[in-house]
PDB file of C-alpha atoms in Angstrom:
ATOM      1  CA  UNK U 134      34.688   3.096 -14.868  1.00  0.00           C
ATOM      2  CA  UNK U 135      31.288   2.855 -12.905  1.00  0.00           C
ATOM      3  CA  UNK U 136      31.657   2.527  -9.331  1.00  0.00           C
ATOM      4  CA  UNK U 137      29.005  -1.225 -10.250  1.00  0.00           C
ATOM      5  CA  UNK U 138      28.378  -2.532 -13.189  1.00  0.00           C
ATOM      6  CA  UNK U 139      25.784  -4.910 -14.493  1.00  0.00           C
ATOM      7  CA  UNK U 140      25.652  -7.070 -17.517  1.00  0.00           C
ATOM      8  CA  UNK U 141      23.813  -4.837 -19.398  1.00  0.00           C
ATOM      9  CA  UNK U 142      21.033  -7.335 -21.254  1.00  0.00           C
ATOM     10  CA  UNK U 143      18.208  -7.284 -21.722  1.00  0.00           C
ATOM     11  CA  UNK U 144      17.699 -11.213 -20.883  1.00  0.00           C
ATOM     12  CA  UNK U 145      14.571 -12.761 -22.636  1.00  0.00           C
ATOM     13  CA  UNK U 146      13.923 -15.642 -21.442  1.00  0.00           C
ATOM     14  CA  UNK U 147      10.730 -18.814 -21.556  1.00  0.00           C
ATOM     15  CA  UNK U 148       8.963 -19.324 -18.273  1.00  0.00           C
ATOM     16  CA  UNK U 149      10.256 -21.824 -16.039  1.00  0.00           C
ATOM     17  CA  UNK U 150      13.828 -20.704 -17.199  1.00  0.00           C
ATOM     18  CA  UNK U 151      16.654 -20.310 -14.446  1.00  0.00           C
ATOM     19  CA  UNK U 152      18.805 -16.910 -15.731  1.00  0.00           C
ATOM     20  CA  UNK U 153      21.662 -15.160 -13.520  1.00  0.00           C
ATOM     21  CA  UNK U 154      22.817 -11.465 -13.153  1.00  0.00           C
ATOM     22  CA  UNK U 155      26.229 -10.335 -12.611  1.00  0.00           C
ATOM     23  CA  UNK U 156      27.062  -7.496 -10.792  1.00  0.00           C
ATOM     24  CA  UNK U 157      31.009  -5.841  -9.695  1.00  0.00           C
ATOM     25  CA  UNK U 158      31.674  -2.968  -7.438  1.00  0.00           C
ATOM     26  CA  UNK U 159      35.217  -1.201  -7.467  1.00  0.00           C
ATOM     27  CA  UNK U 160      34.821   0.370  -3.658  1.00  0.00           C
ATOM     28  CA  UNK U 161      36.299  -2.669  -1.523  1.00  0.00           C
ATOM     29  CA  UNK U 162      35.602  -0.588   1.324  1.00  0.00           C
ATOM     30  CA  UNK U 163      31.720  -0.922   0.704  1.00  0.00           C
ATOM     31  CA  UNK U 164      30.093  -2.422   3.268  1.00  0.00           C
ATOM     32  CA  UNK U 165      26.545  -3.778   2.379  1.00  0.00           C
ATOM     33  CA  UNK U 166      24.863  -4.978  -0.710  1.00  0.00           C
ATOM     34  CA  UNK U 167      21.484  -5.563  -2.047  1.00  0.00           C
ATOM     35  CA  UNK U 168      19.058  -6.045  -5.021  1.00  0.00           C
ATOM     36  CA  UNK U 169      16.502  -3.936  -5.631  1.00  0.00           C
ATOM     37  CA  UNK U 170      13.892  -4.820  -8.610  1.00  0.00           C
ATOM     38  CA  UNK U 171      12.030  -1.431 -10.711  1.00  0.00           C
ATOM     39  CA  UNK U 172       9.258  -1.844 -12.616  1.00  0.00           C
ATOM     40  CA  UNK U 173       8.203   0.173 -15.535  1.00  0.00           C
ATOM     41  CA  UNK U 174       7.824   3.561 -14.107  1.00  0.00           C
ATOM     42  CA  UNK U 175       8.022   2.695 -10.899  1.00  0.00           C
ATOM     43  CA  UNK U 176       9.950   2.770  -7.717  1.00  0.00           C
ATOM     44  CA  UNK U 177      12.873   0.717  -6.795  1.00  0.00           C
ATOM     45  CA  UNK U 178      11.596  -1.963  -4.519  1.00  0.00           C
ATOM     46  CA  UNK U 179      13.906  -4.087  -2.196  1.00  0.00           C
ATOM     47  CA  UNK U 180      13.981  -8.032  -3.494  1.00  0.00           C
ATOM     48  CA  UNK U 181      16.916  -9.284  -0.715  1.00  0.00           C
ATOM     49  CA  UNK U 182      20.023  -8.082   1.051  1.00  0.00           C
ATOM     50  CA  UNK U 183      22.910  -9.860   0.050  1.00  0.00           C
ATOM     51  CA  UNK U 184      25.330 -11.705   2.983  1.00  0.00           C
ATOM     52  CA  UNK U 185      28.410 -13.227   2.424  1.00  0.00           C
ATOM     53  CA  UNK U 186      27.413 -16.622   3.507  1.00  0.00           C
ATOM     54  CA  UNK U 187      24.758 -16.778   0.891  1.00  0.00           C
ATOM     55  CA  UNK U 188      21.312 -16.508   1.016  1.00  0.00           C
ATOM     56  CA  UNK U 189      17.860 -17.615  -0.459  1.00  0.00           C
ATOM     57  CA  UNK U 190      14.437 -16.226  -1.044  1.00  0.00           C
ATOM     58  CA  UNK U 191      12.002 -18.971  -2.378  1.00  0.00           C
ATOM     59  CA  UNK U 192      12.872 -18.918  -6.081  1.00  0.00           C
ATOM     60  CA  UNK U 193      16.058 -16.283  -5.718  1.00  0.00           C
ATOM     61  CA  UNK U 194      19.854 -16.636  -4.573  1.00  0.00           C
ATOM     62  CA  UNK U 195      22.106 -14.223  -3.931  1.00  0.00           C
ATOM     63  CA  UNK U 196      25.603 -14.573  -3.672  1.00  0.00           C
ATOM     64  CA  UNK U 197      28.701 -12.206  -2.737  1.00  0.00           C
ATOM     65  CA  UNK U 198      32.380 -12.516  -3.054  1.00  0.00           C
ATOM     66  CA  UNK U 199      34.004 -10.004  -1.579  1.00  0.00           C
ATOM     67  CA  UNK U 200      37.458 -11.133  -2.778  1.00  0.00           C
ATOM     68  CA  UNK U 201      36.158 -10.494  -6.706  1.00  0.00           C
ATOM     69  CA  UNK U 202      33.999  -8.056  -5.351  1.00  0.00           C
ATOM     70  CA  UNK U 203      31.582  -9.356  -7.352  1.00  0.00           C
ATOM     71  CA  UNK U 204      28.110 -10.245  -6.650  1.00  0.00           C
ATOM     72  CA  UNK U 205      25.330 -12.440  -8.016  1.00  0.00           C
ATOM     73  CA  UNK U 206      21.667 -12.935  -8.421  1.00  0.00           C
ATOM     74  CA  UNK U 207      20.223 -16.051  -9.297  1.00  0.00           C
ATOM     75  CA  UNK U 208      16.504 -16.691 -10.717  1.00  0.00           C
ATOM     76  CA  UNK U 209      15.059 -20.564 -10.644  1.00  0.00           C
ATOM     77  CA  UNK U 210      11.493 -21.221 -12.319  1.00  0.00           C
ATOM     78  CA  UNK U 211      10.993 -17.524 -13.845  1.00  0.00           C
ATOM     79  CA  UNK U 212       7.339 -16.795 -13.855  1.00  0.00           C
ATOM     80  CA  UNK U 213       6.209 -13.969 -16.196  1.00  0.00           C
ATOM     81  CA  UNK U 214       5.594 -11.500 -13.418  1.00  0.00           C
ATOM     82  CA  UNK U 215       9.330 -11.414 -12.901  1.00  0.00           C
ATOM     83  CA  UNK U 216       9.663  -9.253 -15.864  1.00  0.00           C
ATOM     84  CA  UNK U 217      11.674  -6.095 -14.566  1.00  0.00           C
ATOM     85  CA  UNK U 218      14.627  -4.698 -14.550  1.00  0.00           C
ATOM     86  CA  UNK U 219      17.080  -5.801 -11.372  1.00  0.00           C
ATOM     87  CA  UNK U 220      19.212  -2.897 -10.056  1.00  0.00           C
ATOM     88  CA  UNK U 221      22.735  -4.175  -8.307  1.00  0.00           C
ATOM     89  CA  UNK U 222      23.094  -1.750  -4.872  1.00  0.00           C
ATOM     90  CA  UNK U 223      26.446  -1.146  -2.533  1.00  0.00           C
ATOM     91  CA  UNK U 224      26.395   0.451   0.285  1.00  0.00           C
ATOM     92  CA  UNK U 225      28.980   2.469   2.154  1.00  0.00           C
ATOM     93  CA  UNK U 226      32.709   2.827   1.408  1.00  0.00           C
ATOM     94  CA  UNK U 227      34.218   6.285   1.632  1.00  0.00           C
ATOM     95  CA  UNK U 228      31.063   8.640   1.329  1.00  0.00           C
ATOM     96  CA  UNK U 229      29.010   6.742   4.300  1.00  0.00           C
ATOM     97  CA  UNK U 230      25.784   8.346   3.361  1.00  0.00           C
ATOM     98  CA  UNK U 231      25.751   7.030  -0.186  1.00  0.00           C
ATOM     99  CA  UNK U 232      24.089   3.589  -1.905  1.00  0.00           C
ATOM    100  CA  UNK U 233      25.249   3.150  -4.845  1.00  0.00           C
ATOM    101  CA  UNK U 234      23.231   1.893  -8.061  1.00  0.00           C
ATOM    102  CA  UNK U 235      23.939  -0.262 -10.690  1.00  0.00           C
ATOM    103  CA  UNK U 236      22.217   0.774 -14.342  1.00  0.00           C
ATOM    104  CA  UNK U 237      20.016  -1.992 -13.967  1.00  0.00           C
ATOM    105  CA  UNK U 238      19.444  -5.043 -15.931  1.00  0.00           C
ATOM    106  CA  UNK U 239      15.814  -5.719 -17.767  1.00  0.00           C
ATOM    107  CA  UNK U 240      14.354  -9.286 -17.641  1.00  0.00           C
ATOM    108  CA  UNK U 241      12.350  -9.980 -19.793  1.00  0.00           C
ATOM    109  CA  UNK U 242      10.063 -13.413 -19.342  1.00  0.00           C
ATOM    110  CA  UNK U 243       8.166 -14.915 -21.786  1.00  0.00           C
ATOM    111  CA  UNK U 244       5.228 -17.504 -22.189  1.00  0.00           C
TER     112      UNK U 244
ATOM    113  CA  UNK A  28       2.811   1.881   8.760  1.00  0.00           C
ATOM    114  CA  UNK A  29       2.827   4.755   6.412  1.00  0.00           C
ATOM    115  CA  UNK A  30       5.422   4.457   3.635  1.00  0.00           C
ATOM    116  CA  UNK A  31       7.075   7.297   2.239  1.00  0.00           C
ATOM    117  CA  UNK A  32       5.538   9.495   0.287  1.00  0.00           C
ATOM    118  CA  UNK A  33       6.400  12.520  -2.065  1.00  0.00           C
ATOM    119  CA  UNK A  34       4.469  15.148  -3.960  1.00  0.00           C
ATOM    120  CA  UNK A  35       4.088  16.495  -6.545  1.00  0.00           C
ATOM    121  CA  UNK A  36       4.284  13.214  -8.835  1.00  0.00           C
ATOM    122  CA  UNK A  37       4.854  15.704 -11.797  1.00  0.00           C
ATOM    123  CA  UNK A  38       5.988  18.588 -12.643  1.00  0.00           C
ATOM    124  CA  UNK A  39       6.926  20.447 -15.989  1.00  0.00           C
ATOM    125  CA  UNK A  40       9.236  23.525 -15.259  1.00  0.00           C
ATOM    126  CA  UNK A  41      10.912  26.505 -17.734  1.00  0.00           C
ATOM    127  CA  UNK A  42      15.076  26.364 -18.123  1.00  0.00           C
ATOM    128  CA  UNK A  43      15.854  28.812 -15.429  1.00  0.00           C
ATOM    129  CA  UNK A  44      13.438  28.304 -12.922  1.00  0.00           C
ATOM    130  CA  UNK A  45      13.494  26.959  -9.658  1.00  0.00           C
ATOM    131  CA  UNK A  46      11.506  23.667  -7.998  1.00  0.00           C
ATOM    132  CA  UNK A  47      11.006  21.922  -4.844  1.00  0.00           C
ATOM    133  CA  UNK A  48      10.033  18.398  -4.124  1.00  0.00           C
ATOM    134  CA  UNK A  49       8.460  16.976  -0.544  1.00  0.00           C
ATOM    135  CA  UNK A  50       9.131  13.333   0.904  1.00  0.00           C
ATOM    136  CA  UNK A  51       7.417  12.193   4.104  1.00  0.00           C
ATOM    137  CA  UNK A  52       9.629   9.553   5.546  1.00  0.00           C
ATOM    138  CA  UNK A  53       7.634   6.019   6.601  1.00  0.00           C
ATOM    139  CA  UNK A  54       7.214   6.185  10.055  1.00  0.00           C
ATOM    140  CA  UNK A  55      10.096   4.929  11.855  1.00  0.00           C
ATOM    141  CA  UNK A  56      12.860   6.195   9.786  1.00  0.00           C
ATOM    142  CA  UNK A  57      15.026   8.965  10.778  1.00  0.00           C
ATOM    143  CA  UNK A  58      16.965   9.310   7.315  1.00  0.00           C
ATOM    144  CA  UNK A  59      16.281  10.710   3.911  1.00  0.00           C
ATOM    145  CA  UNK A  60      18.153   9.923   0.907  1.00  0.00           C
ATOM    146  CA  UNK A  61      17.735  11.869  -2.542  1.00  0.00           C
ATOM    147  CA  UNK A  62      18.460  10.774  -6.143  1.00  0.00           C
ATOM    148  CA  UNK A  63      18.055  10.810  -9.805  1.00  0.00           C
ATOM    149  CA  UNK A  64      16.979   8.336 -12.255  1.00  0.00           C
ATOM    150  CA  UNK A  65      17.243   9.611 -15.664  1.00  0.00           C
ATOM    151  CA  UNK A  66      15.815   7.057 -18.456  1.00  0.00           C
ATOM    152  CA  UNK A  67      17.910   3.844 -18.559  1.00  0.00           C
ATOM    153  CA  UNK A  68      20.237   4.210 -16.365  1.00  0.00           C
ATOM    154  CA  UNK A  69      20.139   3.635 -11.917  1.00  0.00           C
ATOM    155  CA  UNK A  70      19.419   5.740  -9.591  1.00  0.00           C
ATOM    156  CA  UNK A  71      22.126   8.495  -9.111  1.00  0.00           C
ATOM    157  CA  UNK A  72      22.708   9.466  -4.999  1.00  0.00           C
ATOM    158  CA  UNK A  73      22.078  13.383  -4.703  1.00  0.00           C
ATOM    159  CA  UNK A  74      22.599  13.500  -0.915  1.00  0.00           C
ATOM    160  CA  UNK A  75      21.347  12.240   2.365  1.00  0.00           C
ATOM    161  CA  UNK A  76      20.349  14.001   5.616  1.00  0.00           C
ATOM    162  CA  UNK A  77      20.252  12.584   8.928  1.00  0.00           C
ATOM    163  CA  UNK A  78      19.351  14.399  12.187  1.00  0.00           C
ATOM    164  CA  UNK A  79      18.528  17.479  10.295  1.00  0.00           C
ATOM    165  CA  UNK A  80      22.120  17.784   8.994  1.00  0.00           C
ATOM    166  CA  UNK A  81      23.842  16.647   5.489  1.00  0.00           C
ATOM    167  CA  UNK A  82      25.193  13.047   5.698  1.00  0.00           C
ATOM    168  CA  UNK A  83      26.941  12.924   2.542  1.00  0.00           C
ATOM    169  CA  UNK A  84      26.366  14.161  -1.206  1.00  0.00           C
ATOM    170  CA  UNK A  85      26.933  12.653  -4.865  1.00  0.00           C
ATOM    171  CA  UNK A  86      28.127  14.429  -7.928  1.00  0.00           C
ATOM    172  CA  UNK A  87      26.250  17.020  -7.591  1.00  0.00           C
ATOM    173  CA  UNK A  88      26.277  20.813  -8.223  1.00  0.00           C
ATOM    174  CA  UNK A  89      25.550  23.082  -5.406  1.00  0.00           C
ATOM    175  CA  UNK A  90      22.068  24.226  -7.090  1.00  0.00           C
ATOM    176  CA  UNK A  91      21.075  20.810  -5.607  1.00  0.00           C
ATOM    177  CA  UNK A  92      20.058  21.498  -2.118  1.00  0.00           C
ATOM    178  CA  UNK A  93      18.003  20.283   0.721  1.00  0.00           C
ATOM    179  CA  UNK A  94      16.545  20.498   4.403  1.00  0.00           C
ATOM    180  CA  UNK A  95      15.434  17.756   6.453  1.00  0.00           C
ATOM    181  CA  UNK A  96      12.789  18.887   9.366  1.00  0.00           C
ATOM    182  CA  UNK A  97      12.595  17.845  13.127  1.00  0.00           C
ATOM    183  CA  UNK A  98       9.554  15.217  11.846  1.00  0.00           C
ATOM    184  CA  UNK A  99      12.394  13.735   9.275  1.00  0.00           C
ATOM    185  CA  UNK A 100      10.554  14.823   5.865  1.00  0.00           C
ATOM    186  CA  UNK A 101      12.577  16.578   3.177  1.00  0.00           C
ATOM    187  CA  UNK A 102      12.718  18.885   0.704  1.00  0.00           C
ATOM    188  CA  UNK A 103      14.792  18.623  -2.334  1.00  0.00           C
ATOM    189  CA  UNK A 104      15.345  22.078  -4.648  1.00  0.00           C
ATOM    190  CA  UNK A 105      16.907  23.052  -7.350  1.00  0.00           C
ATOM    191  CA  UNK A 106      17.864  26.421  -8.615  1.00  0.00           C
ATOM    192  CA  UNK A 107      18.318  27.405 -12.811  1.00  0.00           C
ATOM    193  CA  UNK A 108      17.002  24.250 -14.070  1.00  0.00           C
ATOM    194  CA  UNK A 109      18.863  23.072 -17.002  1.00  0.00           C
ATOM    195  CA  UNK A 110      17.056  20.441 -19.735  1.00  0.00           C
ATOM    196  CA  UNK A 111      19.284  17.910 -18.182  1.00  0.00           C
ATOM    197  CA  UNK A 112      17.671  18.227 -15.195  1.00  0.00           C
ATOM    198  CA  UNK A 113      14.474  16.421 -16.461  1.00  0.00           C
ATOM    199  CA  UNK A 114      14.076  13.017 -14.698  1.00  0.00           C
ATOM    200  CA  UNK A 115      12.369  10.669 -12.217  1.00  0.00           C
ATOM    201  CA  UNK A 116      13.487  12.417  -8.539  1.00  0.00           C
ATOM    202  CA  UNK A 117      12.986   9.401  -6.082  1.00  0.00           C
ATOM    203  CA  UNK A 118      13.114   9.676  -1.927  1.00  0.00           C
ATOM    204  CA  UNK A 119      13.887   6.700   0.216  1.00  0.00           C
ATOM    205  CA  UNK A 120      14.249   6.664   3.622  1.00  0.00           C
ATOM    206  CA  UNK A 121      15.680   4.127   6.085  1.00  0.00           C
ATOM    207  CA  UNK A 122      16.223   3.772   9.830  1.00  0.00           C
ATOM    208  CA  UNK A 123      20.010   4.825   9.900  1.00  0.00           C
ATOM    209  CA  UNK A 124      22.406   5.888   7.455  1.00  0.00           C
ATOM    210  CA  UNK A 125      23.342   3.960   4.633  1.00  0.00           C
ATOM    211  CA  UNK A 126      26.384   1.712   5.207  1.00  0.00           C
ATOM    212  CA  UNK A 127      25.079   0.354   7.828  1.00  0.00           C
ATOM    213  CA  UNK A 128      23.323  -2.540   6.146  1.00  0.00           C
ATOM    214  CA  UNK A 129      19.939  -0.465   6.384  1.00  0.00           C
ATOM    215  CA  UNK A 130      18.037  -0.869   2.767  1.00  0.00           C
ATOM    216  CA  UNK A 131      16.202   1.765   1.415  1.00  0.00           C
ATOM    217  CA  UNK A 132      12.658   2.032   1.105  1.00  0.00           C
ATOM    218  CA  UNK A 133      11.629   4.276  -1.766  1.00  0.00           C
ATOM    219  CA  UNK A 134       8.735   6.514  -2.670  1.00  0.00           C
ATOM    220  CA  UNK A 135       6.734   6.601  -5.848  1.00  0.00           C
ATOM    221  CA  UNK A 136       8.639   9.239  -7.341  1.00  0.00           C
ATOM    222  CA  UNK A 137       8.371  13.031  -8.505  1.00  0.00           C
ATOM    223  CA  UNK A 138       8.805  13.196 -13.107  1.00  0.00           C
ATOM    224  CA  UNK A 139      10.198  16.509 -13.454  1.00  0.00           C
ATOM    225  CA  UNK A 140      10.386  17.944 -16.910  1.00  0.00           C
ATOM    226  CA  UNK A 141      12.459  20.943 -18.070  1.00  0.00           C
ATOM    227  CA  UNK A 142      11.564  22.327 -21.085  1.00  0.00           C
TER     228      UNK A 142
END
C-alpha cells in the first residue's frame, strides 16, 4: 500500500462545476499536509497548506481529518485554467526529511 | 527573490554512465530536497540535505548521491545509469526541513533520458 493515495481519475468536468479530491495517508505520525497542482511538464507548484481547522483560498477548500487520516480538496466554479493534475503531499512522520507525494489526480475542465 | 533553479533542463545519457544535476536554492532557503517523477506517477523523495549534511533519504540505491555547498545549492549524481533511471529530476528547496510545516518550492526540472 502507498504511503497516500488519491482517487486516481481523471475528472472531466463543465466549467462552473464544483468537483472534490480525496486523498489518505497511512503515516499518523505525519505532521503537515498540502496540495500542490503540476501542469503538463511542469513543476509542482504549491496551491494551499492544509490545517486542521479548515481553510479557504477564493474558489478552493481544504479539509483534514486526522482521525481518518484523510484529507480533502474542494473546487467551487471550475474555470478552464484549472485543468491540471492535483498532487496530495504529507509531510514528516518517521523519516523527518521526507514529503511525501501522492500520484496525482488530472482535472480535466471543459467549456 | 530568485527562485530555484537547476541546469541542465535535459539530458540524454548511455546505460552505464554517470550524471550530475545543479539546483540553486531561492534565496532564503537553507534546505534542498531531491526527487523523481517518472511519467504518471508523484514525485518520489530521493533525499534531503540541510546544513551541508544528509537529512534523510527515500528508497533509494546508494548510486544516488549528493552534496549540498556552504551557499545551500546541490548536486544530485548518479553512477551506472540504468533505463529506469530516465525521468523528470525536480529540486525544491524550503526554509527548514520538511516536517516542519515548511512547503516546498520547486524548480523547473532536469528530463534525463537513458538510453
Amino acid at each position: 500500500r502507498k504511503e497516500v493515495e488519491q482517487d486516481p481519475g481523471p475528472f472531466n468536468v463543465p466549467e462552473g462545476a464544483t468537483v472534490a479530491f480525496n486523498c489518505t495517508y497511512s503515516n499518523s505520525a505525519s505532521q503537515s499536509f498540502f496540495w500542490y497542482r503540476q501542469d503538463c511538464r511542469k513543476e509542482p507548484k504549491l496551491l494551499m497548506s492544509v490545517y486542521s481547522s479548515g481553510n479557504e483560498d477564493g474558489r478552493f477548500t481544504a479539509q483534514l481529518n486526522r482521525a481518518s487520516q484523510y484529507i480533502s480538496l474542494l473546487i467551487r466554479d471550475s474555470k478552464l485554467s484549472d485543468s491540471a493534475t492535483y498532487l496530495c503531499v504529507v509531510n514528516g512522520g518517521t523519516n523527518a526529511g521526507k514529503s511525501t507525494f501522492g500520484d496525482g489526480t488530472t482535472l480535466t475542465v471543459k467549456p | 527573490e530568485t527562485g530555484v533553479t537547476q541546469s541542465p533542463t535535459h539530458l540524454i545519457k548511455t546505460r552505464g554512465q554517470q550524471v550530475t544535476l545543479r539546483c540553486s536554492s531561492q534565496s532564503g532557503h537553507n534546505t534542498v530536497s531531491w526527487y523523481q517523477q517518472a511519467l504518471g506517477q508523484g514525485p518520489q523523495f530521493i533525499f534531503q540535505y540541510y546544513r551541508e549534511e544528509e537529512n534523510g533519504r527515500g528508497n533509494f540505491p546508494p548510486r544516488f548521491s549528493g552534496l549540498q555547498f556552504p551557499n545551500y545549492s546541490s548536486e544530485l549524481n548518479v553512477n551506472a545509469l540504468e533505463l529506469d533511471d530516465s525521468a523528470l529530476y525536480l529540486c525544491a528547496s524550503s526554509h527548514v526541513p520538511a516536517g516542519a510545516n515548511s512547503p516546498l518550492h520547486f524548480g523547473n526540472g532536469t528530463r534525463l533520458t537513458v538510453t
